[in-house]
Short mmCIF file of C-alpha atoms in Angstrom, two decimals:
data_model
loop_
_atom_site.label_atom_id
_atom_site.label_comp_id
_atom_site.label_asym_id
_atom_site.label_seq_id
_atom_site.Cartn_x
_atom_site.Cartn_y
_atom_site.Cartn_z
CA MET A 1 126.57 115.69 126.65
CA GLN A 2 123.44 115.38 124.53
CA LEU A 3 123.50 114.09 120.96
CA ARG A 4 120.90 113.54 118.27
CA TYR A 5 120.54 110.20 116.53
CA GLN A 6 118.42 110.37 113.41
CA TYR A 7 116.80 107.42 111.64
CA ARG A 8 114.58 107.07 108.62
CA VAL A 9 111.04 105.94 109.44
CA TYR A 10 108.38 104.52 107.13
CA PRO A 11 104.84 105.27 108.37
CA THR A 12 101.90 103.58 106.69
CA PRO A 13 99.40 105.70 104.73
CA GLY A 14 97.11 105.77 107.75
CA GLN A 15 99.95 106.82 110.03
CA GLN A 16 100.93 109.52 107.54
CA ASN A 17 97.42 110.95 107.82
CA LYS A 18 97.68 110.94 111.63
CA LEU A 19 101.10 112.62 111.44
CA ALA A 20 99.71 115.25 109.07
CA GLN A 21 96.94 115.91 111.60
CA ALA A 22 99.52 116.22 114.40
CA PHE A 23 101.64 118.59 112.29
CA GLY A 24 98.59 120.77 111.66
CA CYS A 25 97.48 120.86 115.32
CA ALA A 26 101.00 121.76 116.48
CA ARG A 27 101.15 124.52 113.87
CA VAL A 28 97.80 125.97 115.01
CA VAL A 29 98.87 125.99 118.67
CA PHE A 30 102.18 127.66 117.79
CA ASN A 31 100.48 130.33 115.68
CA GLU A 32 97.86 131.07 118.33
CA ALA A 33 100.60 131.51 120.94
CA ILE A 34 102.36 133.99 118.65
CA ALA A 35 99.06 135.78 117.92
CA ALA A 36 98.27 136.10 121.65
CA ARG A 37 101.60 137.73 122.35
CA GLU A 38 101.33 140.04 119.33
CA ALA A 39 97.84 141.12 120.41
CA ALA A 40 99.17 141.92 123.89
CA ARG A 41 102.04 143.93 122.40
CA ARG A 42 99.73 145.99 120.17
CA GLY A 43 97.40 146.64 123.08
CA GLY A 44 100.22 147.77 125.34
CA LEU A 45 99.59 144.86 127.74
CA PRO A 46 102.17 142.53 129.29
CA TYR A 47 102.91 139.33 127.39
CA PRO A 48 100.90 136.32 128.60
CA THR A 49 103.04 133.89 130.60
CA ASP A 50 103.75 130.30 129.64
CA ALA A 51 101.33 129.07 132.30
CA GLU A 52 98.56 131.34 131.03
CA LEU A 53 99.00 130.11 127.46
CA SER A 54 98.95 126.51 128.68
CA ARG A 55 95.70 127.07 130.57
CA ALA A 56 94.22 128.79 127.52
CA LEU A 57 95.13 125.76 125.39
CA THR A 58 93.46 123.39 127.86
CA ALA A 59 90.32 125.54 127.86
CA ALA A 60 90.30 125.76 124.04
CA LYS A 61 90.29 121.96 123.73
CA ARG A 62 86.96 121.89 125.60
CA THR A 63 85.26 124.19 123.08
CA PRO A 64 83.49 122.87 119.96
CA GLU A 65 85.68 125.03 117.71
CA ARG A 66 88.90 123.44 118.97
CA ALA A 67 87.69 119.98 120.00
CA TRP A 68 89.74 118.44 117.19
CA LEU A 69 92.91 119.28 119.13
CA THR A 70 92.15 116.30 121.37
CA ALA A 71 92.82 113.95 118.45
CA VAL A 72 96.58 114.29 118.94
CA SER A 73 98.81 113.79 121.97
CA ALA A 74 98.67 116.61 124.51
CA VAL A 75 102.48 116.46 124.77
CA VAL A 76 102.80 117.46 121.11
CA LEU A 77 100.70 120.58 121.74
CA GLN A 78 102.58 121.51 124.91
CA GLN A 79 105.91 121.13 123.10
CA SER A 80 104.63 123.43 120.35
CA LEU A 81 103.88 126.01 123.05
CA ALA A 82 107.39 125.48 124.42
CA ASP A 83 108.82 126.14 120.93
CA ALA A 84 106.97 129.46 120.77
CA ASN A 85 108.26 130.42 124.22
CA THR A 86 111.83 129.50 123.25
CA ALA A 87 111.55 131.56 120.06
CA TYR A 88 110.55 134.65 122.06
CA ARG A 89 113.30 134.09 124.64
CA ASN A 90 115.89 133.85 121.88
CA PHE A 91 114.53 137.00 120.27
CA PHE A 92 114.71 139.04 123.47
CA ALA A 93 118.15 137.62 124.36
CA SER A 94 119.38 138.62 120.91
CA LEU A 95 118.02 142.16 121.34
CA SER A 96 119.76 142.56 124.70
CA GLY A 97 123.05 141.12 123.42
CA GLN A 98 122.93 138.10 125.72
CA ARG A 99 122.70 135.70 122.79
CA LYS A 100 125.80 135.22 120.69
CA GLY A 101 125.77 135.02 116.93
CA ARG A 102 123.64 136.75 114.35
CA ARG A 103 120.65 138.88 115.32
CA VAL A 104 117.51 136.80 115.75
CA GLY A 105 114.24 138.22 114.46
CA PRO A 106 110.83 137.94 116.13
CA PRO A 107 108.97 134.63 115.75
CA ARG A 108 106.94 134.24 112.59
CA PHE A 109 103.74 132.35 111.91
CA ARG A 110 104.10 128.85 110.53
CA SER A 111 102.44 127.98 107.25
CA ARG A 112 100.77 124.77 106.15
CA ARG A 113 102.77 125.17 102.95
CA ASP A 114 106.10 124.87 104.77
CA ASN A 115 108.08 122.08 103.20
CA ARG A 116 109.39 120.91 106.58
CA GLN A 117 107.02 119.84 109.36
CA SER A 118 107.90 118.41 112.77
CA ILE A 119 106.44 117.41 116.12
CA ARG A 120 108.18 116.39 119.34
CA PHE A 121 107.40 113.80 122.02
CA THR A 122 109.02 113.81 125.46
CA ARG A 123 109.10 111.05 128.06
CA ASN A 124 105.75 112.28 129.38
CA ALA A 125 104.20 111.02 126.14
CA HIS A 126 105.40 107.46 126.92
CA PHE A 127 106.81 106.81 123.48
CA ALA A 128 108.79 103.57 123.30
CA VAL A 129 110.81 101.26 121.09
CA THR A 130 108.91 97.97 121.00
CA ALA A 131 110.31 94.47 121.13
CA GLY A 132 109.72 94.29 117.39
CA ARG A 133 112.10 97.27 116.88
CA LYS A 134 109.32 99.69 115.99
CA LEU A 135 108.71 103.15 117.40
CA ARG A 136 105.44 103.41 119.28
CA LEU A 137 104.03 106.94 119.25
CA PRO A 138 100.87 107.95 121.16
CA LYS A 139 97.75 108.24 118.99
CA ILE A 140 99.82 107.36 115.89
CA GLY A 141 100.84 103.74 116.38
CA GLU A 142 103.91 101.62 115.83
CA VAL A 143 106.07 103.08 113.07
CA LYS A 144 108.70 101.10 111.20
CA VAL A 145 112.25 102.39 111.75
CA ALA A 146 115.39 101.74 109.68
CA TRP A 147 117.90 101.23 112.50
CA SER A 148 121.30 102.10 111.04
CA ARG A 149 122.96 101.94 114.51
CA GLU A 150 122.03 101.31 118.11
CA LEU A 151 121.01 104.06 120.49
CA PRO A 152 123.72 104.50 123.16
CA SER A 153 121.19 105.17 125.93
CA GLU A 154 117.51 105.70 126.64
CA PRO A 155 116.26 108.72 124.62
CA SER A 156 114.79 111.67 126.49
CA SER A 157 112.72 112.86 123.52
CA VAL A 158 112.02 112.10 119.90
CA ALA A 159 111.06 114.45 117.07
CA VAL A 160 109.27 113.18 113.99
CA VAL A 161 110.24 115.25 110.97
CA LYS A 162 108.90 115.33 107.43
CA ASP A 163 111.31 117.00 105.02
CA ALA A 164 110.72 118.75 101.70
CA ALA A 165 111.25 115.51 99.78
CA GLY A 166 108.42 113.78 101.65
CA ARG A 167 110.72 111.62 103.78
CA TYR A 168 110.05 110.94 107.45
CA PHE A 169 112.72 110.83 110.16
CA ALA A 170 112.81 110.10 113.88
CA SER A 171 115.38 112.24 115.70
CA PHE A 172 116.20 110.95 119.19
CA VAL A 173 117.93 113.04 121.87
CA VAL A 174 120.17 110.87 124.07
CA ASP A 175 122.60 111.57 126.91
CA THR A 176 126.10 110.26 126.22
CA CYS A 177 129.49 110.50 127.87
CA ASP A 178 132.52 112.04 126.18
CA GLU A 179 134.69 109.52 124.33
CA PRO A 180 138.25 110.93 124.56
CA LEU A 181 140.68 109.46 122.04
CA PRO A 182 144.33 108.68 122.88
CA GLU A 183 146.40 111.86 122.92
CA LEU A 184 148.60 112.60 119.90
CA ASP A 185 151.46 115.02 119.27
CA THR A 186 150.19 116.13 115.86
CA GLU A 187 148.56 119.50 115.25
CA ILE A 188 147.23 120.86 111.98
CA GLY A 189 146.23 124.15 110.40
CA ILE A 190 143.60 124.19 107.65
CA ASP A 191 143.15 126.80 104.93
CA LEU A 192 139.72 126.55 103.33
CA GLY A 193 139.24 127.50 99.71
CA LEU A 194 137.17 127.06 96.57
CA THR A 195 139.62 125.69 94.01
CA THR A 196 140.55 123.03 96.52
CA PHE A 197 138.28 122.55 99.51
CA ALA A 198 141.13 122.62 102.02
CA VAL A 199 144.91 122.62 102.19
CA CYS A 200 146.45 121.37 105.44
CA SER A 201 149.71 122.50 106.97
CA ASP A 202 151.16 118.99 106.55
CA GLY A 203 150.69 119.24 102.78
CA THR A 204 147.45 117.24 102.57
CA ILE A 205 145.04 118.55 99.95
CA LEU A 206 141.30 117.92 100.09
CA ALA A 207 139.84 118.24 96.63
CA SER A 208 136.58 120.15 96.42
CA PRO A 209 133.77 117.65 95.73
CA LYS A 210 131.48 120.37 94.24
CA PHE A 211 128.30 118.35 94.75
CA PHE A 212 126.01 121.15 93.58
CA ARG A 213 128.07 121.94 90.47
CA ARG A 214 128.05 118.29 89.42
CA ALA A 215 124.28 118.05 89.81
CA GLU A 216 123.54 121.54 88.45
CA ARG A 217 122.37 120.35 85.04
CA GLN A 218 119.91 117.89 86.55
CA LEU A 219 118.67 120.48 89.03
CA ARG A 220 118.17 123.07 86.29
CA LYS A 221 116.10 120.69 84.18
CA ALA A 222 113.97 119.70 87.18
CA GLN A 223 113.36 123.35 88.04
CA GLN A 224 112.45 124.18 84.43
CA ASN A 225 110.00 121.29 84.41
CA LEU A 226 108.43 122.63 87.62
CA SER A 227 108.07 126.15 86.23
CA ARG A 228 106.04 124.84 83.28
CA LYS A 229 103.39 123.20 85.47
CA GLN A 230 100.15 124.96 86.32
CA LYS A 231 100.01 126.27 89.87
CA GLY A 232 97.81 124.19 92.12
CA SER A 233 97.85 121.14 89.83
CA ARG A 234 98.87 117.62 90.85
CA ASN A 235 101.58 117.59 88.21
CA ARG A 236 103.12 120.66 89.81
CA ALA A 237 103.11 118.93 93.20
CA LYS A 238 104.90 115.95 91.65
CA ALA A 239 107.41 118.21 89.93
CA ARG A 240 108.07 120.05 93.20
CA LEU A 241 108.86 116.74 94.88
CA ARG A 242 111.33 115.88 92.10
CA VAL A 243 113.11 119.20 92.64
CA ALA A 244 113.17 118.69 96.40
CA ARG A 245 114.56 115.16 96.05
CA ALA A 246 117.29 116.36 93.73
CA HIS A 247 118.36 119.04 96.21
CA THR A 248 118.12 116.58 99.09
CA LYS A 249 120.45 114.20 97.30
CA VAL A 250 123.05 116.96 96.95
CA ALA A 251 122.71 118.03 100.59
CA ASP A 252 122.95 114.45 101.86
CA ALA A 253 126.09 113.79 99.82
CA ARG A 254 127.72 117.00 101.10
CA ARG A 255 126.84 116.20 104.72
CA ASP A 256 128.10 112.62 104.45
CA TRP A 257 131.42 113.79 102.96
CA ALA A 258 131.84 116.44 105.64
CA HIS A 259 131.18 113.88 108.38
CA LYS A 260 133.79 111.47 107.04
CA GLU A 261 136.50 114.09 106.49
CA SER A 262 135.93 115.88 109.81
CA THR A 263 136.04 112.57 111.69
CA ARG A 264 139.29 111.59 109.99
CA ILE A 265 140.93 114.95 110.79
CA ILE A 266 139.85 114.84 114.44
CA ARG A 267 141.10 111.26 114.86
CA GLU A 268 144.51 112.03 113.35
CA ASN A 269 145.26 115.33 115.13
CA GLN A 270 145.31 116.52 118.71
CA ALA A 271 144.66 120.15 117.78
CA VAL A 272 142.93 121.62 114.71
CA PHE A 273 143.07 125.29 113.73
CA VAL A 274 141.04 126.94 110.96
CA GLU A 275 140.48 130.48 109.79
CA ASP A 276 137.31 132.23 111.00
CA LEU A 277 135.76 132.92 107.60
CA CYS A 278 132.83 135.31 107.19
CA VAL A 279 130.70 132.89 105.17
CA THR A 280 127.65 135.17 105.28
CA GLY A 281 129.59 138.03 103.73
CA LEU A 282 131.22 135.85 101.08
CA ALA A 283 127.79 134.47 100.18
CA ARG A 284 126.80 137.97 99.03
CA THR A 285 129.57 138.19 96.44
CA ARG A 286 129.78 136.86 92.90
CA LEU A 287 131.23 133.66 94.40
CA ALA A 288 128.01 132.97 96.31
CA LYS A 289 127.09 129.75 94.52
CA SER A 290 130.55 128.26 95.00
CA VAL A 291 130.67 129.38 98.65
CA HIS A 292 127.35 127.68 99.42
CA ASP A 293 128.42 124.60 97.50
CA ALA A 294 131.64 124.31 99.51
CA GLY A 295 129.81 123.99 102.83
CA TRP A 296 132.53 125.55 105.00
CA GLY A 297 130.10 126.30 107.80
CA ILE A 298 128.84 122.75 108.31
CA PHE A 299 132.38 121.39 108.04
CA THR A 300 133.81 123.66 110.74
CA ARG A 301 130.81 123.03 113.01
CA MET A 302 131.40 119.29 112.73
CA LEU A 303 135.08 119.76 113.55
CA GLU A 304 134.19 121.79 116.63
CA ASP A 305 131.53 119.38 117.89
CA LYS A 306 133.68 116.30 117.37
CA ALA A 307 136.68 117.94 119.01
CA VAL A 308 134.61 118.43 122.16
CA ARG A 309 133.29 114.88 122.02
CA TYR A 310 136.65 113.19 121.46
CA GLY A 311 138.83 115.36 123.69
CA ARG A 312 140.61 117.31 120.95
CA HIS A 313 141.38 121.02 120.73
CA PHE A 314 139.70 123.16 118.09
CA SER A 315 139.94 126.91 117.62
CA LYS A 316 139.49 129.55 114.94
CA VAL A 317 142.14 132.08 113.99
CA ASP A 318 141.03 135.71 113.71
CA ARG A 319 139.56 136.38 110.26
CA TRP A 320 141.73 139.53 109.94
CA PHE A 321 144.93 137.53 110.40
CA PRO A 322 146.94 137.97 107.11
CA SER A 323 147.54 134.26 106.55
CA SER A 324 147.93 134.65 102.76
CA GLN A 325 150.17 137.72 103.02
CA LEU A 326 152.60 136.53 105.67
CA CYS A 327 155.79 134.67 104.77
CA SER A 328 155.91 131.54 106.92
CA VAL A 329 159.75 131.54 106.75
CA CYS A 330 160.79 135.12 107.63
CA GLY A 331 157.48 136.55 108.90
CA ARG A 332 157.37 139.44 106.41
CA VAL A 333 153.94 140.70 105.36
CA ASP A 334 154.05 140.91 101.57
CA GLY A 335 150.70 142.67 101.02
CA LYS A 336 147.39 141.70 99.48
CA LYS A 337 147.30 139.48 96.42
CA PRO A 338 144.47 138.75 93.98
CA LEU A 339 142.96 135.28 94.00
CA SER A 340 144.62 134.55 90.64
CA VAL A 341 148.05 134.54 92.34
CA ARG A 342 148.51 130.97 93.52
CA GLU A 343 152.28 131.12 94.07
CA TRP A 344 154.57 133.96 95.16
CA THR A 345 158.18 134.58 96.11
CA CYS A 346 159.15 136.47 99.26
CA LEU A 347 162.11 138.88 99.36
CA CYS A 348 163.90 136.33 101.56
CA GLY A 349 163.93 133.96 98.58
CA ALA A 350 161.26 131.55 99.83
CA VAL A 351 158.80 130.38 97.17
CA HIS A 352 155.35 129.81 98.59
CA ASP A 353 152.25 128.00 97.47
CA ARG A 354 149.53 130.43 98.49
CA ASP A 355 147.26 127.91 100.23
CA LEU A 356 149.98 125.83 101.87
CA ASN A 357 151.70 128.94 103.20
CA ALA A 358 148.37 130.16 104.62
CA ALA A 359 147.78 126.79 106.32
CA VAL A 360 151.24 126.90 107.93
CA ASN A 361 150.59 130.45 109.18
CA ILE A 362 147.18 129.43 110.57
CA LEU A 363 148.86 126.57 112.46
CA ALA A 364 151.47 128.93 113.92
CA ALA A 365 148.86 131.53 114.91
CA GLY A 366 146.63 128.87 116.44
CA ARG A 367 149.49 127.42 118.47
CA ALA A 368 150.47 130.89 119.70
CA GLU A 369 146.93 131.70 120.74
CA ARG A 370 146.48 128.35 122.45
CA ARG A 371 149.68 128.62 124.48
CA ASN A 372 149.02 132.25 125.29
CA ALA A 373 145.59 131.27 126.61
CA CYS A 374 147.32 128.86 128.97
CA GLY A 375 149.32 131.73 130.49
CA GLU A 376 152.50 131.45 128.48
CA THR A 377 154.10 134.34 126.66
CA VAL A 378 154.26 133.37 123.03
CA SER A 379 154.60 135.38 119.84
CA LEU A 380 154.61 134.44 116.16
CA PRO A 381 158.06 133.58 114.80
CA ALA A 382 159.81 136.53 113.13
#
């Protein structure tokens, strides 16, 4: 399997100028590829092929108007063309229903004002990690890298990314083997929520860290300071960076917490079951800010990816499964309940904590679905 290993890099001012030039050249090539296809569509002509666009790029570099494209690595420009081609393939696959997930729109032009810029080098570019532990990039130089861990194998490509906060990262793609953990006999169901981030079927409660809510006052003041600055001024650029850094700090803390908790859950359980929540729909309600702050999507994606890597089972229970309405003791469906009801009593006499009962039901439904998928006849306990 392929994994990404990301490290912070610290280019010198001169290298930052060269990276900015590479970002701009890659953006121009991407936009011209999109423009060529759009012109063909409007004229009723067939889309130019990847090979035709590549030949057009080579010819453009020989003209005086585009001679400055030769200042950056040719691999960077070819990879930008490949990104445009991939964007169109994803768009057409989404239209035909071959691509799973949400509908993908047509590719859009990239702007120089985008807060995130990136370029990619493949092995053809002959990038390398030097003996001095620096990253050598063609036509850029040797860039200092903060190595937080060793690369497990030789990278097949590296992307240099500049984020909204002005930080630079090197993202390596490496081929690794699965690392199955010793098998366990423990399985767990997880009910995600807002009051508490998650309640597990074994009674474990994960308190909601609420990173955005805790930093909301600081973020509000930074945004107010930005809104008072004159557009186009240097002070506004500095204020925008302060806002971006504040948001980056929140996002990094949320991602780090999700990594630690998902790793712990995967290591301690052979099978993990969660409810398939419609995060996009919930993000349109009055709870939108809390839903985004919770980060359910990134947490479940990490659980799924790590389950594959470490030989665990992960699955999602149908979002229409009445986990909060079903009595985990007698199996009776007690009907919908408002979110204010945190505890309820079934007619059988069982007193349920709303979240814990839902987690137990998710575990039972996940087990039933898993065994049924293996060819066994299993039904939920009545």
